[in-house]
Coordinates of C-alpha atoms and ligand atoms in Angstrom, one line a residue:
Chain B
M228 CA 4.7 62.3 -191.6
N229 CA 2.8 59.7 -189.6
I230 CA 3.9 59.8 -185.9
L231 CA 3.0 57.0 -183.3
V232 CA 3.5 58.2 -179.7
F233 CA 3.6 55.4 -177.3
V234 CA 1.9 56.4 -173.7
K235 CA 1.7 54.6 -170.7
A236 CA -0.2 55.0 -167.4
T237 CA 1.6 54.9 -163.9
I238 CA 0.8 55.5 -160.3
D239 CA 1.0 59.5 -159.8
R240 CA 4.1 60.6 -158.0
N241 CA 2.2 62.0 -155.3
A242 CA -0.1 59.0 -154.7
P243 CA 0.8 56.9 -151.7
L244 CA 3.1 54.0 -153.0
D245 CA 2.0 50.3 -152.0
P246 CA 3.8 47.4 -153.1
D247 CA 0.8 45.5 -153.7
E248 CA -0.8 48.1 -155.8
I249 CA 1.8 49.1 -158.5
F250 CA -0.4 49.0 -161.6
P251 CA -2.9 51.7 -162.5
G252 CA -5.3 48.9 -162.7
D253 CA -4.9 48.1 -158.9
R254 CA -6.5 51.3 -157.9
D255 CA -10.0 52.6 -158.1
D256 CA -9.2 56.4 -157.7
K257 CA -8.4 58.1 -161.0
A258 CA -6.6 60.9 -159.1
D259 CA -3.8 58.3 -158.4
I260 CA -2.8 57.7 -162.0
M261 CA -0.9 60.0 -164.3
T262 CA 0.7 60.1 -167.7
N263 CA 4.3 58.7 -167.3
N264 CA 6.0 62.2 -167.3
Y265 CA 8.5 60.8 -169.7
D266 CA 6.1 60.3 -172.3
K267 CA 5.0 63.8 -172.2
H268 CA 8.3 65.0 -173.7
A269 CA 7.8 62.3 -176.6
I270 CA 4.3 63.9 -177.3
E271 CA 6.0 67.3 -177.3
A272 CA 8.5 66.2 -179.8
A273 CA 5.8 64.4 -182.1
L274 CA 3.6 67.6 -182.0
R275 CA 6.7 70.0 -182.9
I276 CA 7.9 67.7 -185.7
V277 CA 4.4 67.6 -187.3
E278 CA 4.2 71.4 -186.6
E279 CA 7.4 72.1 -188.4
K280 CA 6.8 70.1 -191.2
G281 CA 3.6 71.7 -191.6
E282 CA 1.8 68.2 -192.4
G283 CA 1.2 64.9 -190.6
K284 CA -0.6 63.2 -187.8
V285 CA 0.2 62.1 -184.3
T286 CA -1.6 59.1 -182.9
A287 CA -1.3 58.1 -179.1
V288 CA -0.9 54.4 -178.6
C289 CA -1.6 53.0 -175.1
L290 CA -1.5 49.6 -173.4
G291 CA -3.5 50.1 -170.6
S292 CA -6.7 49.1 -168.5
D293 CA -9.5 51.5 -168.4
M294 CA -7.9 53.5 -165.7
A295 CA -5.5 54.6 -168.4
D296 CA -8.3 56.2 -170.4
K297 CA -7.3 59.5 -168.6
V298 CA -3.8 59.3 -170.2
V299 CA -5.4 58.7 -173.5
K300 CA -7.3 61.8 -173.3
E301 CA -4.7 63.7 -172.1
A302 CA -2.6 63.0 -175.1
I303 CA -5.2 64.1 -177.2
A304 CA -5.7 67.3 -175.2
M305 CA -2.1 68.0 -175.4
G306 CA -2.4 67.9 -179.2
C307 CA -2.4 64.4 -180.5
H308 CA -4.8 63.7 -183.4
G309 CA -6.2 60.6 -182.4
A310 CA -5.5 57.6 -180.0
I311 CA -5.9 54.1 -179.5
R312 CA -5.9 52.1 -176.4
I313 CA -5.1 48.4 -176.4
E314 CA -7.2 46.5 -173.8
N315 CA -5.2 45.4 -170.6
S316 CA -7.9 45.3 -167.8
E317 CA -8.1 41.5 -167.7
T318 CA -4.7 40.6 -169.0
E319 CA -2.8 42.8 -166.8
I320 CA 0.5 42.4 -169.0
T321 CA 3.2 44.2 -167.5
N322 CA 6.5 42.7 -168.2
F323 CA 8.6 45.1 -170.7
F324 CA 9.2 42.3 -173.0
S325 CA 5.7 41.4 -173.5
V326 CA 4.7 45.2 -173.7
A327 CA 7.3 45.4 -176.2
K328 CA 6.0 42.7 -178.6
I329 CA 2.4 43.9 -178.2
L330 CA 3.4 47.4 -179.0
A331 CA 5.4 46.4 -182.1
A332 CA 2.3 44.0 -183.3
A333 CA -0.1 47.2 -182.7
A334 CA 2.3 49.3 -184.9
K335 CA 2.2 46.8 -187.3
K336 CA -1.5 46.5 -187.5
I337 CA -1.6 50.3 -187.6
G338 CA 0.8 49.9 -190.5
E339 CA 1.3 53.5 -191.8
Y340 CA 3.8 55.3 -189.9
D341 CA 7.1 57.1 -190.4
L342 CA 8.2 57.7 -186.8
L343 CA 7.5 55.9 -183.6
L344 CA 8.2 57.7 -180.3
F345 CA 9.0 56.8 -176.8
G346 CA 9.4 58.3 -173.5
M347 CA 13.1 57.6 -172.4
Q348 CA 12.0 55.4 -169.3
S349 CA 8.9 54.9 -167.2
Y350 CA 8.5 56.4 -163.8
D351 CA 7.3 53.1 -162.6
F352 CA 9.5 50.4 -164.1
G353 CA 12.3 52.4 -165.5
T354 CA 13.5 49.8 -167.8
A355 CA 14.3 52.2 -170.6
T356 CA 13.7 48.9 -172.9
M357 CA 10.9 49.9 -175.0
A358 CA 12.3 51.8 -177.8
P359 CA 15.2 49.7 -178.2
M360 CA 13.0 46.4 -178.1
V361 CA 10.4 47.7 -180.3
S362 CA 12.9 48.7 -182.8
E363 CA 14.2 45.5 -183.1
F364 CA 11.0 43.6 -183.4
L365 CA 10.0 45.6 -186.3
N366 CA 13.4 45.9 -187.7
L367 CA 13.8 49.6 -187.6
P368 CA 16.6 52.0 -186.8
V369 CA 16.8 53.7 -183.4
A370 CA 18.1 56.2 -181.4
C371 CA 17.5 56.8 -177.7
W372 CA 18.1 59.8 -175.3
V373 CA 17.3 62.0 -178.3
E374 CA 17.1 66.0 -177.3
K375 CA 16.8 67.4 -180.9
V376 CA 15.4 66.2 -184.1
L377 CA 15.9 67.6 -187.6
V378 CA 13.6 65.7 -190.7
E379 CA 15.6 65.9 -193.9
G380 CA 13.5 64.2 -196.7
N381 CA 13.6 60.6 -195.9
K382 CA 16.2 61.0 -193.1
L383 CA 16.3 62.2 -189.4
R384 CA 19.4 63.8 -188.1
V385 CA 19.1 63.5 -184.3
E386 CA 21.2 64.7 -181.5
K387 CA 21.4 62.4 -178.4
V388 CA 22.7 62.5 -175.0
I389 CA 25.9 60.5 -174.1
E390 CA 27.9 60.8 -171.0
G391 CA 29.8 64.1 -171.0
G392 CA 28.2 65.6 -174.5
T393 CA 26.0 64.7 -177.4
R394 CA 26.3 62.3 -180.4
S395 CA 24.6 63.0 -183.7
M396 CA 23.3 60.1 -186.0
E397 CA 21.6 59.9 -188.9
L398 CA 18.5 57.5 -189.5
Q399 CA 16.6 56.4 -192.4
L400 CA 12.7 56.4 -191.8
P401 CA 10.8 55.0 -190.7
A402 CA 12.7 55.0 -187.3
V403 CA 12.3 54.7 -183.3
L404 CA 13.3 57.3 -181.0
S405 CA 13.2 57.6 -177.2
I406 CA 12.9 61.2 -176.1
A407 CA 15.0 62.8 -173.6
S408 CA 13.5 65.0 -170.8
T409 CA 16.2 67.5 -171.4
G410 CA 16.9 69.4 -174.7
D411 CA 14.6 70.6 -177.1
Y412 CA 11.4 68.8 -175.5
E413 CA 12.0 69.8 -172.1
E414 CA 9.0 71.5 -171.5
P415 CA 5.9 69.7 -172.6
R416 CA 2.9 71.8 -173.4
Y417 CA 0.0 72.0 -171.2
T418 CA -3.5 70.9 -172.3
S419 CA -6.0 73.9 -172.9
V420 CA -9.7 74.2 -172.4
R421 CA -10.4 73.9 -176.0
R422 CA -8.0 70.9 -176.5
I423 CA -9.7 69.1 -173.3
M424 CA -13.2 69.6 -175.2
T425 CA -11.7 68.0 -178.1
A426 CA -10.5 65.4 -176.0
S427 CA -13.8 64.6 -174.5
K428 CA -15.4 64.2 -177.9
T429 CA -13.0 62.2 -179.3
E430 CA -13.8 58.7 -179.6
V431 CA -10.8 56.5 -178.5
P432 CA -11.1 52.8 -180.3
V433 CA -10.1 50.0 -178.1
W434 CA -8.3 47.1 -179.3
E435 CA -7.9 43.7 -177.7
I436 CA -4.5 42.0 -177.7
D437 CA -6.0 38.9 -179.3
E438 CA -6.6 41.2 -182.4
L439 CA -3.0 41.7 -182.8
N440 CA -1.1 38.6 -183.9
V441 CA 1.4 38.9 -181.2
G442 CA 2.8 35.4 -181.1
N443 CA 4.2 34.1 -178.1
Y444 CA 5.1 36.9 -175.6
E445 CA 5.8 35.1 -172.5
P446 CA 8.9 36.6 -170.9
N447 CA 11.9 34.5 -169.7
V448 CA 12.9 36.8 -167.2
K449 CA 10.1 37.7 -164.5
F450 CA 9.5 40.2 -161.8
D451 CA 9.0 38.4 -158.4
D452 CA 8.5 40.2 -154.9
I453 CA 8.2 43.8 -154.8
E454 CA 9.5 45.3 -151.6
K455 CA 9.6 48.7 -149.9
P456 CA 13.1 49.7 -148.6
P457 CA 12.9 50.7 -144.8
A458 CA 11.6 54.1 -144.3
R459 CA 14.5 56.8 -143.5
A460 CA 15.0 56.8 -139.7
E461 CA 15.0 60.6 -139.8
K462 CA 13.1 63.0 -142.1
C463 CA 14.6 65.8 -143.5
A464 CA 14.9 68.6 -141.1
I465 CA 13.7 71.7 -142.9
F466 CA 14.5 75.4 -141.9
S467 CA 12.0 77.8 -143.4
D468 CA 11.3 80.3 -140.8
G469 CA 13.1 83.5 -140.4
D470 CA 15.8 85.3 -142.4
P471 CA 18.6 83.4 -144.1
A472 CA 21.0 84.3 -140.9
E473 CA 18.7 82.9 -138.7
M474 CA 18.0 79.7 -140.8
V475 CA 21.9 79.2 -141.2
S476 CA 22.2 79.7 -137.5
E477 CA 19.8 76.8 -136.7
L478 CA 21.1 74.6 -139.1
V479 CA 24.9 75.3 -137.7
S480 CA 23.6 74.6 -134.3
T481 CA 21.8 71.4 -135.2
L482 CA 24.8 70.2 -137.0
K483 CA 26.8 70.9 -134.1
D484 CA 24.4 69.0 -131.8
K485 CA 24.6 66.0 -133.9
G486 CA 28.6 66.2 -133.8
L487 CA 28.7 67.1 -137.6
N488 CA 31.6 69.5 -138.1
L489 CA 31.0 71.3 -141.6
G490 CA 34.1 73.5 -140.8
A491 CA 36.5 70.4 -140.8
F492 CA 37.9 70.8 -144.3
K493 CA 39.1 74.6 -144.3
Chain F
M292 CA 34.1 25.6 -169.7
S293 CA 30.9 28.2 -169.8
K294 CA 31.7 31.8 -170.4
I295 CA 30.6 35.1 -169.0
L296 CA 30.9 37.7 -171.5
I297 CA 31.4 41.5 -170.6
I298 CA 31.0 44.1 -173.3
V299 CA 33.8 46.5 -172.4
E300 CA 32.7 50.2 -173.1
T301 CA 35.3 52.9 -173.7
A302 CA 35.2 56.7 -174.0
K303 CA 37.8 59.2 -175.1
G304 CA 40.4 56.5 -175.1
N305 CA 39.6 54.9 -171.4
I306 CA 37.5 51.8 -170.2
V307 CA 34.8 53.5 -168.4
G308 CA 34.2 52.9 -164.7
I309 CA 31.0 51.1 -165.2
T310 CA 32.8 48.4 -167.1
K311 CA 34.8 47.8 -164.1
E312 CA 32.0 47.5 -161.7
C313 CA 30.7 44.7 -164.1
I314 CA 33.7 42.9 -163.8
S315 CA 33.5 43.0 -159.7
T316 CA 29.7 41.9 -160.2
A317 CA 30.8 39.2 -162.6
R318 CA 33.4 37.9 -160.7
Q319 CA 31.2 36.1 -157.9
L320 CA 29.1 34.6 -160.6
A321 CA 32.0 33.4 -162.5
V322 CA 33.0 31.3 -159.6
D323 CA 29.3 30.1 -158.9
L324 CA 29.2 28.9 -162.2
S325 CA 32.7 27.8 -162.6
A326 CA 32.8 30.0 -165.7
E327 CA 35.5 31.7 -167.6
L328 CA 35.4 35.8 -167.6
E329 CA 35.9 37.2 -171.1
G330 CA 35.4 40.6 -172.6
V331 CA 34.7 41.9 -176.0
L332 CA 35.9 45.5 -177.1
L333 CA 34.6 47.1 -180.1
G334 CA 36.3 50.3 -181.7
H335 CA 39.1 51.4 -183.9
E336 CA 42.6 51.5 -182.6
V337 CA 42.1 49.7 -179.7
A338 CA 45.0 47.1 -179.6
D339 CA 46.3 49.1 -176.2
L340 CA 42.7 49.1 -174.5
A341 CA 42.3 45.3 -175.1
V342 CA 45.5 44.6 -173.4
E343 CA 44.4 46.8 -170.4
A344 CA 41.1 45.4 -170.4
T345 CA 43.0 42.0 -169.5
K346 CA 44.4 43.7 -166.5
Y347 CA 41.0 44.1 -164.7
G348 CA 40.9 40.1 -164.6
L349 CA 39.3 39.4 -167.9
K350 CA 41.0 36.1 -169.4
K351 CA 40.4 36.7 -172.9
I352 CA 39.3 39.7 -174.9
Y353 CA 37.6 39.3 -178.4
K354 CA 39.0 42.6 -180.2
I355 CA 36.9 44.0 -182.8
D356 CA 39.2 46.7 -184.4
D357 CA 37.8 48.3 -187.6
P358 CA 37.8 52.0 -188.9
Q359 CA 33.9 51.6 -189.6
L360 CA 33.6 51.3 -185.9
A361 CA 35.7 54.5 -185.2
G362 CA 32.4 56.4 -184.2
V363 CA 29.8 54.6 -181.9
N364 CA 27.1 53.1 -184.0
I365 CA 25.0 50.8 -182.0
L366 CA 23.3 48.9 -184.8
Y367 CA 26.9 47.9 -185.9
H368 CA 27.6 46.9 -182.4
T369 CA 24.4 44.8 -182.1
R370 CA 24.9 43.1 -185.3
T371 CA 28.6 42.2 -184.4
L372 CA 27.8 41.2 -181.0
E373 CA 24.9 39.0 -182.2
A374 CA 27.3 37.2 -184.4
L375 CA 29.9 37.0 -181.6
I376 CA 27.5 35.6 -179.2
K377 CA 26.2 33.0 -181.5
E378 CA 29.7 32.0 -182.0
L379 CA 30.8 31.7 -178.1
D380 CA 27.6 30.4 -176.8
P381 CA 28.1 32.5 -173.4
K382 CA 25.9 32.1 -170.4
I383 CA 25.6 35.3 -169.6
V384 CA 26.4 38.6 -171.4
I385 CA 26.9 41.9 -169.1
A386 CA 27.3 45.6 -170.0
G387 CA 27.1 48.7 -167.9
A388 CA 23.5 50.4 -167.6
S389 CA 25.5 53.5 -169.1
L390 CA 23.3 55.2 -171.9
Y391 CA 25.3 53.1 -174.6
G392 CA 24.6 49.8 -172.6
Q393 CA 20.8 50.6 -172.1
E394 CA 20.3 50.9 -175.6
L395 CA 22.6 48.0 -176.8
M396 CA 21.4 45.4 -174.5
P397 CA 17.7 45.5 -175.2
R398 CA 18.4 45.3 -178.7
L399 CA 20.6 42.3 -178.2
A400 CA 18.3 40.6 -176.1
A401 CA 15.4 41.2 -178.7
R402 CA 17.5 39.6 -181.4
F403 CA 17.9 36.4 -179.3
N404 CA 14.0 36.7 -178.8
S405 CA 14.8 37.1 -175.1
A406 CA 13.9 39.5 -172.0
M407 CA 16.7 40.7 -169.8
F408 CA 17.8 41.9 -166.5
P409 CA 17.7 45.6 -166.8
S410 CA 19.9 48.1 -164.6
V411 CA 20.5 45.8 -161.6
K412 CA 21.7 46.5 -158.1
K413 CA 22.3 43.1 -157.2
L414 CA 22.9 39.8 -158.7
K415 CA 23.5 36.2 -157.6
I416 CA 22.7 32.7 -158.5
D417 CA 20.4 30.6 -156.7
G418 CA 20.2 27.0 -157.9
D419 CA 19.5 27.2 -161.6
E420 CA 18.4 30.5 -161.3
L421 CA 19.6 33.9 -161.9
E422 CA 18.2 36.8 -159.4
A423 CA 18.5 40.4 -159.5
T424 CA 17.1 43.4 -158.0
H425 CA 15.9 46.3 -160.1
A426 CA 14.7 49.6 -158.7
L427 CA 11.1 50.8 -159.4
F428 CA 9.6 54.1 -159.0
E429 CA 13.0 56.0 -159.1
E430 CA 14.2 53.9 -156.3
K431 CA 11.1 54.0 -153.9
L432 CA 10.4 50.2 -154.3
F433 CA 12.5 47.5 -155.3
A434 CA 11.6 44.5 -157.3
E435 CA 13.1 41.1 -157.5
M436 CA 13.7 39.4 -160.8
E437 CA 14.6 35.9 -161.7
G438 CA 15.0 33.9 -165.0
G439 CA 16.7 30.4 -165.5
L440 CA 20.4 29.8 -166.1
A441 CA 19.5 27.4 -168.8
N442 CA 18.6 30.3 -171.3
L443 CA 21.3 32.9 -172.2
N444 CA 20.9 35.8 -170.1
F445 CA 21.5 39.5 -170.8
I446 CA 22.1 42.0 -168.0
T447 CA 23.0 45.8 -167.3
V448 CA 24.6 46.6 -164.2
A449 CA 23.4 50.1 -162.5
S450 CA 26.4 52.0 -161.4
G451 CA 27.3 52.7 -157.9
N452 CA 26.5 49.6 -156.2
T453 CA 29.9 47.6 -156.5
A454 CA 33.4 48.7 -156.1
E455 CA 35.3 49.0 -159.6
A456 CA 37.7 46.2 -160.3
E457 CA 41.2 47.3 -159.6
R458 CA 43.8 47.1 -162.1
D459 CA 46.6 44.6 -161.7
D460 CA 49.5 44.7 -163.9
S461 CA 50.5 41.3 -163.0
L462 CA 47.4 39.8 -165.0
T463 CA 47.6 38.7 -168.5
G464 CA 45.0 37.6 -171.0
E465 CA 44.6 36.5 -174.5
I466 CA 43.6 38.8 -177.4
A467 CA 41.5 37.2 -179.9
E468 CA 40.7 39.0 -183.2
F469 CA 36.9 39.3 -184.5
S470 CA 35.7 41.0 -187.5
P471 CA 32.9 43.2 -187.4
V472 CA 29.8 42.2 -189.1
I473 CA 27.8 44.9 -190.7
E474 CA 25.0 44.4 -193.4
D475 CA 23.9 46.9 -196.2
S476 CA 20.7 47.6 -194.2
D477 CA 22.5 48.4 -191.1
R478 CA 23.7 51.7 -193.1
R479 CA 20.2 52.7 -192.2
E480 CA 22.1 54.2 -188.7
V481 CA 25.0 56.5 -189.7
F482 CA 27.3 57.7 -187.0
V483 CA 27.6 61.7 -187.8
E484 CA 29.7 63.4 -184.9
E485 CA 30.3 63.3 -181.3
K486 CA 31.0 66.0 -178.8
I487 CA 32.4 65.1 -175.5
A488 CA 33.9 67.2 -172.6
K489 CA 37.4 66.6 -171.6
V490 CA 37.8 65.9 -168.0
S491 CA 40.6 67.3 -165.9
V492 CA 39.4 67.8 -162.4
D493 CA 38.5 64.8 -160.1
I494 CA 35.7 65.8 -157.5
T495 CA 35.1 62.3 -156.5
K496 CA 37.7 62.3 -153.7
A497 CA 36.3 65.6 -152.0
K498 CA 34.9 65.3 -148.6
L499 CA 32.7 68.5 -149.1
L500 CA 31.2 69.4 -152.2
V501 CA 29.2 72.6 -152.7
S502 CA 26.9 71.7 -155.9
G503 CA 24.8 74.1 -158.0
G504 CA 22.1 73.6 -160.3
R505 CA 19.9 75.8 -162.8
G506 CA 18.6 77.8 -159.7
V507 CA 22.0 79.5 -159.6
G508 CA 20.7 81.6 -162.5
S509 CA 23.8 82.4 -164.5
K510 CA 27.4 81.9 -165.4
E511 CA 28.4 84.9 -163.4
K512 CA 26.1 83.6 -160.4
F513 CA 27.9 80.6 -160.3
A514 CA 31.1 82.2 -158.9
I515 CA 29.4 82.1 -155.5
I516 CA 29.4 78.2 -155.8
F517 CA 33.1 78.3 -156.3
E518 CA 33.8 80.9 -153.9
S519 CA 31.9 79.0 -151.1
A520 CA 33.6 75.5 -152.1
K521 CA 36.8 77.3 -151.6
Q522 CA 36.2 79.0 -148.4
M523 CA 34.8 76.0 -147.0
G524 CA 37.8 73.6 -148.2
G525 CA 35.5 71.6 -150.6
E526 CA 35.0 71.1 -154.2
V527 CA 32.3 72.4 -156.8
G528 CA 29.6 69.8 -157.9
A529 CA 26.9 70.6 -160.5
S530 CA 23.6 69.4 -161.8
R531 CA 23.6 68.6 -166.0
A532 CA 21.4 71.7 -166.1
A533 CA 24.1 73.7 -165.1
V534 CA 26.8 72.0 -167.0
D535 CA 24.5 72.2 -170.2
A536 CA 23.9 75.8 -169.8
G537 CA 28.0 76.5 -169.9
W538 CA 28.2 77.8 -166.4
V539 CA 30.6 74.6 -165.2
P540 CA 32.7 72.3 -166.9
Y541 CA 31.4 68.7 -167.3
D542 CA 33.9 67.7 -164.9
H543 CA 31.8 68.9 -162.2
E544 CA 28.6 66.8 -163.3
I545 CA 27.2 64.6 -160.9
G546 CA 24.6 62.0 -161.7
Q547 CA 23.8 59.2 -164.2
T548 CA 26.2 60.8 -166.9
G549 CA 28.4 62.6 -164.6
K550 CA 30.2 61.4 -161.5
S551 CA 28.9 59.5 -158.4
V552 CA 30.0 60.9 -155.2
T553 CA 29.8 60.3 -151.5
P554 CA 31.3 63.1 -149.3
D555 CA 30.9 63.6 -145.9
F556 CA 28.9 66.5 -146.8
Y557 CA 27.0 67.3 -150.1
I558 CA 25.5 70.8 -150.3
A559 CA 22.9 71.2 -153.1
C560 CA 22.2 74.5 -154.0
G561 CA 19.3 75.4 -156.7
I562 CA 19.0 71.8 -157.5
S563 CA 15.7 70.1 -157.8
G564 CA 16.6 66.4 -157.3
A565 CA 15.8 64.7 -160.5
I566 CA 16.5 61.0 -160.3
Q567 CA 19.3 61.4 -162.8
H568 CA 21.1 63.8 -160.4
L569 CA 20.0 61.7 -157.2
V570 CA 21.6 58.5 -158.6
G571 CA 25.1 60.3 -158.3
M572 CA 25.0 61.8 -154.8
R573 CA 22.1 59.8 -152.6
N574 CA 24.9 58.0 -150.5
S575 CA 26.5 61.1 -149.5
K576 CA 26.8 61.1 -145.7
T577 CA 25.3 64.4 -145.0
I578 CA 23.0 66.2 -147.5
I579 CA 22.1 69.7 -147.2
A580 CA 19.4 71.3 -149.6
I581 CA 19.2 75.2 -150.2
N582 CA 16.1 75.5 -152.5
T583 CA 13.5 77.9 -152.8
D584 CA 11.1 75.5 -153.2
E585 CA 9.9 73.1 -150.0
E586 CA 8.2 70.5 -152.5
A587 CA 11.5 70.0 -154.5
P588 CA 12.4 66.3 -154.8
I589 CA 15.9 66.8 -153.4
L590 CA 14.2 67.1 -149.7
E591 CA 13.4 63.4 -150.0
V592 CA 17.3 62.4 -149.8
A593 CA 18.3 65.4 -148.1
H594 CA 19.0 65.5 -144.3
Y595 CA 18.8 69.3 -143.9
A596 CA 17.2 72.0 -145.9
I597 CA 17.0 75.5 -145.8
I598 CA 14.2 77.0 -147.5
G599 CA 15.6 80.4 -149.4
D600 CA 17.4 81.9 -152.1
L601 CA 20.6 80.4 -152.3
H602 CA 22.4 83.7 -153.1
E603 CA 21.5 84.7 -149.4
V604 CA 21.7 81.6 -147.8
L605 CA 25.1 80.5 -149.0
P606 CA 27.3 83.4 -148.5
E607 CA 25.7 83.3 -144.6
L608 CA 26.6 79.6 -144.5
T609 CA 30.1 80.2 -145.7
K610 CA 30.5 83.2 -143.1
R611 CA 29.6 80.9 -140.3
I612 CA 31.7 78.0 -141.1
Ligands
FAD853 C1 19.9 60.9 -170.2 C2 19.7 61.9 -169.4 C3 20.8 61.8 -168.6 C4 20.8 62.9 -167.5 N1 22.0 62.7 -166.3 C5 21.9 63.8 -165.6 C6 23.2 63.9 -164.5 O1 24.1 62.9 -164.7 N2 23.2 64.8 -163.6 C7 22.0 65.7 -163.5 O2 22.1 66.4 -162.6 N3 21.2 65.5 -164.2 C8 20.9 64.8 -165.3 N4 20.0 65.0 -166.2 C9 19.2 65.9 -166.3 C10 17.7 65.9 -165.2 O3 17.0 65.0 -165.8 C11 17.2 66.9 -164.9 O4 17.1 67.9 -166.1 C12 18.7 68.1 -164.1 O5 19.3 67.3 -163.1 C13 17.7 69.2 -163.5 O6 18.9 70.3 -162.9 P1 18.7 71.3 -161.7 O7 18.1 70.4 -160.7 O8 19.5 71.9 -161.7 O9 17.5 72.1 -162.5 P2 15.9 72.4 -162.2 O10 15.5 70.8 -162.2 O11 15.6 73.4 -163.2 O12 15.9 72.9 -160.8 C14 16.3 74.0 -160.2 C15 16.0 74.2 -158.7 O13 16.6 75.5 -158.6 C16 15.5 75.9 -157.4 N5 15.9 77.3 -157.2 C17 15.6 78.4 -158.4 N6 16.0 79.5 -158.0 C18 16.7 79.3 -156.8 C19 17.4 80.3 -155.8 N7 17.5 81.3 -156.1 N8 17.8 80.0 -154.8 C20 17.5 78.5 -154.3 N9 16.7 77.7 -155.2 C21 16.4 78.1 -156.4 C22 14.2 75.4 -157.9 O14 13.3 75.4 -156.9 C23 14.6 74.3 -158.6 O15 14.1 73.2 -157.5 C24 19.8 63.9 -167.1 C25 18.8 63.9 -168.2 C26 18.9 62.8 -169.2 C27 17.6 63.0 -170.3

């Protein structure tokens, strides 16, 4: 079972957000970069599938600048057997349509795969388009928001989230999945000291987009201005001192001062 | 006349709310482009739903009614819609950014070698361009997107940004039959089964919601949420974690896969504030969080927060109200 898991670097949740610096390549501090948190659920799924099968290999694939090295290493430190980074430092391709074409071309170049896994969305652009688009570019079956995977020979039985419940599908391998942040893979494993050592010693090949035969990947829909909404007028008022009765009293009197009547519905 | 095609989504024998939001959103576009608003509905035994769809202002419905579509198979839908779109040549195809729409539309767009407008909050025509707003970083930033109207454009509409189109029984529309297109190779994706909860309680009109999450701890302990809601004269809300754990029925779920609510007061108890939850409640007028964790993301949208154990704080609050 050969699994490719696609990972992405994004600005860290705790780093300051600046509309002019939304791509990892815009920053110089590695602390500002994180692995897209949703991708960790995909890594967890890949590792579990291989572990349960007792054989196989997981390769992390990342389109990113050298700021994404951290992300590639983290994937290995979580347990991936190898990784490939596709150089994006100069090109700075960010539009999901172009990225999907490039990732599909990279999968073709790798050639040997049974399963392609993606996080269900990204923290930064959040388009959730990657798994469905790549599946089409490779003409493979796909299921998104998958919480449970069972391998049965050359087929997969998956359970995916739908509004108000779940749907089970059967897919022929090779296939593409986007893994949900809930369900069987809700808790991605941590890296270990031993694995971090392994990661630091693992050579990660860097491919150029030009080598991939992508064809035309110019998108016909473009991202333009990026704006920050006006900051909230008032920050959250936090009551954290005293016993519950005291905190509740403070809250109740603050609400009263603001003319807000929580008791109006009795 | 050019066409705007709306993909009518159904669940449990009803047209889903997000489709009605798509219709509202598309109306202005239809005026600006002097285009006809049409819909397509796929399923099995959906004749009544097709008629119902016309009551929301769709002038013509392409009904694709077939036993092979009894369970939702997105590959069958993609293949069939690809054929329909080629035949109709619409200017714009719109679906809701539901879990279904978000899986279907990128597939469809890819088949036309096209990018798309994913999960848009606003949509307008400016000259010969289509412009839309898409949220980045879980709604901390917003991006404008643009694409030429000369191309066929695919759009998914994010929920909670427009009022749903109202049903108007005086409206009529044409129903046209279209056959499913399914190739042998499409049997690589097979629908097996679906489990969907029934909904019987409507919490969306409540002025006060007391909402519980995984932090409540257990089904037995969830009684405190029901008790407080009752005493304060409100309804019960929940995160998906609490619903999945079986502590509270799906009727109460709030967020991406549940309800969108905007009560006067929303009291979030033991809910961390994952974006999938926030999208359903962030427009509530006053949000109060009760959480043991001062770093919980719910505090980014809450107006007031008490840091403490909800099992101690909530009874105290109920007593004081
Ligand atoms: C496709 C998809 C769709 C989804 N749709 C939805 C949706 O519609 N709605 C939704 O809610 N989620 C949805 N989710 C799930 C979402 O991502 C989160 O997993 C979920 O919202 C977490 O629920 P929670 O906040 O109750 O639990 P957790 O994230 O586990 O948070 C529990 C919180 O309780 C606090 N806590 C613990 N003990 C106490 C105590 N004694 N007193 C006070 N506080 C305490 C903790 O500090 C923590 O903040 C979806 C996920 C997917 C994959």
